[in-house]
mmCIF file of C-alpha atoms in Angstrom:
data_model
loop_
_atom_site.group_PDB
_atom_site.id
_atom_site.type_symbol
_atom_site.label_atom_id
_atom_site.label_comp_id
_atom_site.label_asym_id
_atom_site.label_seq_id
_atom_site.Cartn_x
_atom_site.Cartn_y
_atom_site.Cartn_z
ATOM 1 C CA UNK A 1 18.171 4.934 -2.524
ATOM 2 C CA UNK A 2 18.142 8.407 -1.056
ATOM 3 C CA UNK A 3 16.498 11.369 -2.785
ATOM 4 C CA UNK A 4 19.843 13.246 -2.974
ATOM 5 C CA UNK A 5 21.055 10.629 -5.496
ATOM 6 C CA UNK A 6 18.283 11.474 -7.968
ATOM 7 C CA UNK A 7 17.361 15.046 -7.079
ATOM 8 C CA UNK A 8 17.105 16.099 -10.739
ATOM 9 C CA UNK A 9 14.239 13.590 -11.173
ATOM 10 C CA UNK A 10 12.253 15.029 -8.270
ATOM 11 C CA UNK A 11 10.321 18.246 -7.732
ATOM 12 C CA UNK A 12 10.079 18.027 -3.937
ATOM 13 C CA UNK A 13 10.234 15.554 -1.077
ATOM 14 C CA UNK A 14 6.815 15.172 0.537
ATOM 15 C CA UNK A 15 7.662 12.633 3.276
ATOM 16 C CA UNK A 16 11.024 11.681 4.717
ATOM 17 C CA UNK A 17 12.143 8.198 5.668
ATOM 18 C CA UNK A 18 11.903 9.133 9.375
ATOM 19 C CA UNK A 19 8.324 10.383 9.010
ATOM 20 C CA UNK A 20 7.327 7.184 7.233
ATOM 21 C CA UNK A 21 8.992 4.934 9.825
ATOM 22 C CA UNK A 22 7.420 6.787 12.742
ATOM 23 C CA UNK A 23 3.906 6.574 11.296
ATOM 24 C CA UNK A 24 4.366 2.902 10.398
ATOM 25 C CA UNK A 25 5.325 2.115 14.005
ATOM 26 C CA UNK A 26 2.169 3.870 15.235
ATOM 27 C CA UNK A 27 -0.017 1.859 12.856
ATOM 28 C CA UNK A 28 1.721 -1.412 13.774
ATOM 29 C CA UNK A 29 0.899 -0.804 17.454
ATOM 30 C CA UNK A 30 -2.770 -0.235 16.575
ATOM 31 C CA UNK A 31 -2.849 -3.395 14.471
ATOM 32 C CA UNK A 32 -1.215 -5.373 17.294
ATOM 33 C CA UNK A 33 -4.034 -4.277 19.601
ATOM 34 C CA UNK A 34 -6.789 -4.971 17.043
ATOM 35 C CA UNK A 35 -5.594 -8.480 16.200
ATOM 36 C CA UNK A 36 -4.255 -9.627 19.585
ATOM 37 C CA UNK A 37 -5.391 -13.260 20.076
ATOM 38 C CA UNK A 38 -6.632 -13.474 16.470
ATOM 39 C CA UNK A 39 -5.309 -15.417 13.507
ATOM 40 C CA UNK A 40 -4.423 -12.561 11.149
ATOM 41 C CA UNK A 41 -3.289 -12.930 7.557
ATOM 42 C CA UNK A 42 -1.533 -9.964 5.982
ATOM 43 C CA UNK A 43 -2.289 -9.819 2.271
ATOM 44 C CA UNK A 44 0.191 -7.632 0.442
ATOM 45 C CA UNK A 45 -0.723 -6.176 -2.909
ATOM 46 C CA UNK A 46 2.232 -6.582 -5.235
ATOM 47 C CA UNK A 47 4.464 -4.946 -6.193
ATOM 48 C CA UNK A 48 4.156 -1.617 -4.441
ATOM 49 C CA UNK A 49 3.260 -2.975 -1.006
ATOM 50 C CA UNK A 50 6.497 -4.953 -0.623
ATOM 51 C CA UNK A 51 8.217 -2.151 1.306
ATOM 52 C CA UNK A 52 5.163 -1.434 3.461
ATOM 53 C CA UNK A 53 4.455 -5.114 4.177
ATOM 54 C CA UNK A 54 8.050 -5.864 5.159
ATOM 55 C CA UNK A 55 8.390 -2.869 7.452
ATOM 56 C CA UNK A 56 4.876 -3.227 8.925
ATOM 57 C CA UNK A 57 5.302 -6.916 9.758
ATOM 58 C CA UNK A 58 8.681 -6.254 11.402
ATOM 59 C CA UNK A 59 7.166 -3.448 13.498
ATOM 60 C CA UNK A 60 4.326 -5.682 14.708
ATOM 61 C CA UNK A 61 4.719 -7.678 17.919
ATOM 62 C CA UNK A 62 2.005 -10.289 17.264
ATOM 63 C CA UNK A 63 2.272 -13.379 15.094
ATOM 64 C CA UNK A 64 0.924 -13.069 11.585
ATOM 65 C CA UNK A 65 0.901 -15.008 8.361
ATOM 66 C CA UNK A 66 1.532 -13.420 4.976
ATOM 67 C CA UNK A 67 0.411 -13.953 1.423
ATOM 68 C CA UNK A 68 0.486 -11.881 -1.745
ATOM 69 C CA UNK A 69 -1.803 -10.887 -4.576
ATOM 70 C CA UNK A 70 -0.933 -9.031 -7.726
ATOM 71 C CA UNK A 71 -3.745 -6.897 -9.040
ATOM 72 C CA UNK A 72 -3.373 -4.210 -11.616
ATOM 73 C CA UNK A 73 -5.279 -1.352 -13.135
ATOM 74 C CA UNK A 74 -2.144 0.449 -14.255
ATOM 75 C CA UNK A 75 0.143 0.011 -17.207
ATOM 76 C CA UNK A 76 3.438 1.849 -17.328
ATOM 77 C CA UNK A 77 1.747 5.240 -17.499
ATOM 78 C CA UNK A 78 0.583 7.723 -14.912
ATOM 79 C CA UNK A 79 -3.184 7.158 -15.208
ATOM 80 C CA UNK A 80 -5.371 4.203 -14.219
ATOM 81 C CA UNK A 81 -6.488 2.093 -17.171
ATOM 82 C CA UNK A 82 -9.854 1.411 -15.494
ATOM 83 C CA UNK A 83 -9.533 -2.351 -16.074
ATOM 84 C CA UNK A 84 -8.707 -4.530 -13.063
ATOM 85 C CA UNK A 85 -6.844 -7.808 -13.529
ATOM 86 C CA UNK A 86 -5.710 -10.461 -11.030
ATOM 87 C CA UNK A 87 -2.151 -11.312 -12.011
ATOM 88 C CA UNK A 88 -1.375 -13.514 -8.972
ATOM 89 C CA UNK A 89 -3.921 -14.959 -6.570
ATOM 90 C CA UNK A 90 -3.515 -16.023 -2.939
ATOM 91 C CA UNK A 91 -1.966 -19.353 -2.036
ATOM 92 C CA UNK A 92 -3.874 -19.343 1.277
ATOM 93 C CA UNK A 93 -7.482 -20.335 1.997
ATOM 94 C CA UNK A 94 -8.892 -17.290 3.797
ATOM 95 C CA UNK A 95 -12.255 -18.702 4.877
ATOM 96 C CA UNK A 96 -12.718 -17.940 8.569
ATOM 97 C CA UNK A 97 -9.468 -15.927 8.732
ATOM 98 C CA UNK A 98 -8.998 -12.285 9.690
ATOM 99 C CA UNK A 99 -7.538 -10.660 6.581
ATOM 100 C CA UNK A 100 -5.630 -7.396 6.608
ATOM 101 C CA UNK A 101 -5.004 -6.069 3.115
ATOM 102 C CA UNK A 102 -1.764 -4.065 3.014
ATOM 103 C CA UNK A 103 -1.518 -1.484 0.225
ATOM 104 C CA UNK A 104 1.078 1.070 -0.746
ATOM 105 C CA UNK A 105 -1.381 3.658 -2.089
ATOM 106 C CA UNK A 106 -5.056 4.154 -2.741
ATOM 107 C CA UNK A 107 -5.563 6.402 -5.707
ATOM 108 C CA UNK A 108 -8.926 6.070 -7.462
ATOM 109 C CA UNK A 109 -9.998 3.134 -5.275
ATOM 110 C CA UNK A 110 -10.989 1.040 -8.299
ATOM 111 C CA UNK A 111 -8.445 -1.729 -7.772
ATOM 112 C CA UNK A 112 -8.978 -1.955 -4.032
ATOM 113 C CA UNK A 113 -12.768 -1.955 -4.328
ATOM 114 C CA UNK A 114 -12.531 -4.920 -6.690
ATOM 115 C CA UNK A 115 -10.025 -6.702 -4.443
ATOM 116 C CA UNK A 116 -12.111 -6.322 -1.266
ATOM 117 C CA UNK A 117 -15.221 -7.598 -3.040
ATOM 118 C CA UNK A 118 -13.255 -10.576 -4.336
ATOM 119 C CA UNK A 119 -11.822 -11.382 -0.895
ATOM 120 C CA UNK A 120 -15.179 -11.048 0.896
ATOM 121 C CA UNK A 121 -16.673 -13.601 -1.493
ATOM 122 C CA UNK A 122 -14.228 -16.132 -0.001
ATOM 123 C CA UNK A 123 -15.921 -15.914 3.441
ATOM 124 C CA UNK A 124 -13.145 -14.613 5.709
ATOM 125 C CA UNK A 125 -13.925 -13.736 9.340
ATOM 126 C CA UNK A 126 -13.091 -10.107 8.501
ATOM 127 C CA UNK A 127 -11.399 -7.952 5.879
ATOM 128 C CA UNK A 128 -9.723 -4.681 6.845
ATOM 129 C CA UNK A 129 -7.425 -2.395 4.889
ATOM 130 C CA UNK A 130 -4.187 -0.660 5.791
ATOM 131 C CA UNK A 131 -2.640 1.689 3.261
ATOM 132 C CA UNK A 132 0.505 3.694 3.712
ATOM 133 C CA UNK A 133 -0.675 6.442 1.357
ATOM 134 C CA UNK A 134 -3.990 7.731 0.056
ATOM 135 C CA UNK A 135 -4.924 10.419 -2.455
ATOM 136 C CA UNK A 136 -8.368 11.610 -1.306
ATOM 137 C CA UNK A 137 -8.723 14.040 -4.226
ATOM 138 C CA UNK A 138 -8.341 11.195 -6.745
ATOM 139 C CA UNK A 139 -10.959 8.898 -5.150
ATOM 140 C CA UNK A 140 -13.641 7.618 -7.492
ATOM 141 C CA UNK A 141 -14.733 4.531 -5.518
ATOM 142 C CA UNK A 142 -15.490 4.704 -1.800
ATOM 143 C CA UNK A 143 -13.328 2.222 0.079
ATOM 144 C CA UNK A 144 -13.488 1.788 3.858
ATOM 145 C CA UNK A 145 -9.865 1.985 5.026
ATOM 146 C CA UNK A 146 -9.144 1.286 8.694
ATOM 147 C CA UNK A 147 -5.533 2.511 8.792
ATOM 148 C CA UNK A 148 -4.022 5.271 6.636
ATOM 149 C CA UNK A 149 -0.415 6.340 6.955
ATOM 150 C CA UNK A 150 -0.586 9.634 5.103
ATOM 151 C CA UNK A 151 -2.866 11.524 2.762
ATOM 152 C CA UNK A 152 -0.977 12.795 -0.276
ATOM 153 C CA UNK A 153 -1.726 15.548 -2.777
ATOM 154 C CA UNK A 154 -3.061 14.470 -6.164
ATOM 155 C CA UNK A 155 0.381 14.629 -7.787
ATOM 156 C CA UNK A 156 2.507 11.933 -9.372
ATOM 157 C CA UNK A 157 4.601 10.653 -6.483
ATOM 158 C CA UNK A 158 7.288 7.981 -6.220
ATOM 159 C CA UNK A 159 9.247 6.284 -3.472
ATOM 160 C CA UNK A 160 8.678 3.784 -0.661
ATOM 161 C CA UNK A 161 7.137 1.281 -3.054
ATOM 162 C CA UNK A 162 5.522 3.805 -5.392
ATOM 163 C CA UNK A 163 6.952 3.659 -8.886
ATOM 164 C CA UNK A 164 7.001 5.080 -12.345
ATOM 165 C CA UNK A 165 7.547 2.374 -14.998
ATOM 166 C CA UNK A 166 9.044 0.068 -12.366
ATOM 167 C CA UNK A 167 11.607 2.583 -11.101
ATOM 168 C CA UNK A 168 11.902 4.626 -7.888
ATOM 169 C CA UNK A 169 10.298 1.975 -5.585
ATOM 170 C CA UNK A 170 13.497 1.788 -3.525
ATOM 171 C CA UNK A 171 13.570 5.526 -2.828
ATOM 172 C CA UNK A 172 13.440 5.818 0.984
ATOM 173 C CA UNK A 173 11.360 9.016 0.938
ATOM 174 C CA UNK A 174 8.237 9.949 -1.023
ATOM 175 C CA UNK A 175 8.615 12.729 -3.579
ATOM 176 C CA UNK A 176 6.844 14.340 -6.492
ATOM 177 C CA UNK A 177 8.289 13.084 -9.774
ATOM 178 C CA UNK A 178 9.505 15.803 -12.141
ATOM 179 C CA UNK A 179 7.346 16.047 -15.302
ATOM 180 C CA UNK A 180 10.402 15.827 -17.579
ATOM 181 C CA UNK A 181 10.804 12.199 -16.425
ATOM 182 C CA UNK A 182 7.405 11.036 -17.696
ATOM 183 C CA UNK A 183 6.592 13.538 -20.453
#
């Protein structure tokens, strides 16, 4: 869905589809170099990372395996609940594997901090993180992220996997959601 179709729901477009695609290609090339000749497992964090994971894996030139986890610290609101829950665990044994966690956005860092700790307890060869978006101003937990697509302002944004109450994930750009939508 393009932002022109829902312009009354948006305040402003922060990143265009072209900007996102260009940055994703740059990151994919760096990941290709990092994991050349290694058995890498991409672990997508559902549901937001679906867009990122699909586009990232297609932009990569090396072989990779994929698996998914669903972890949540959000309800349908705009603020983190502070409670982390595993809703879906991996189907893959990661011991001895190089794991690349693929995220849509790092906000407070609470969910990702918990996830990385959980994954490291399973004795992988390595755990690295790639996130398409990060909100540095919202960070509460320090998380070591190897690849960041874009830093975003601490505003409520939607698009390219980012949602409000399950909607707007299929927006091809990233935009600030108008307050009248969630007030």
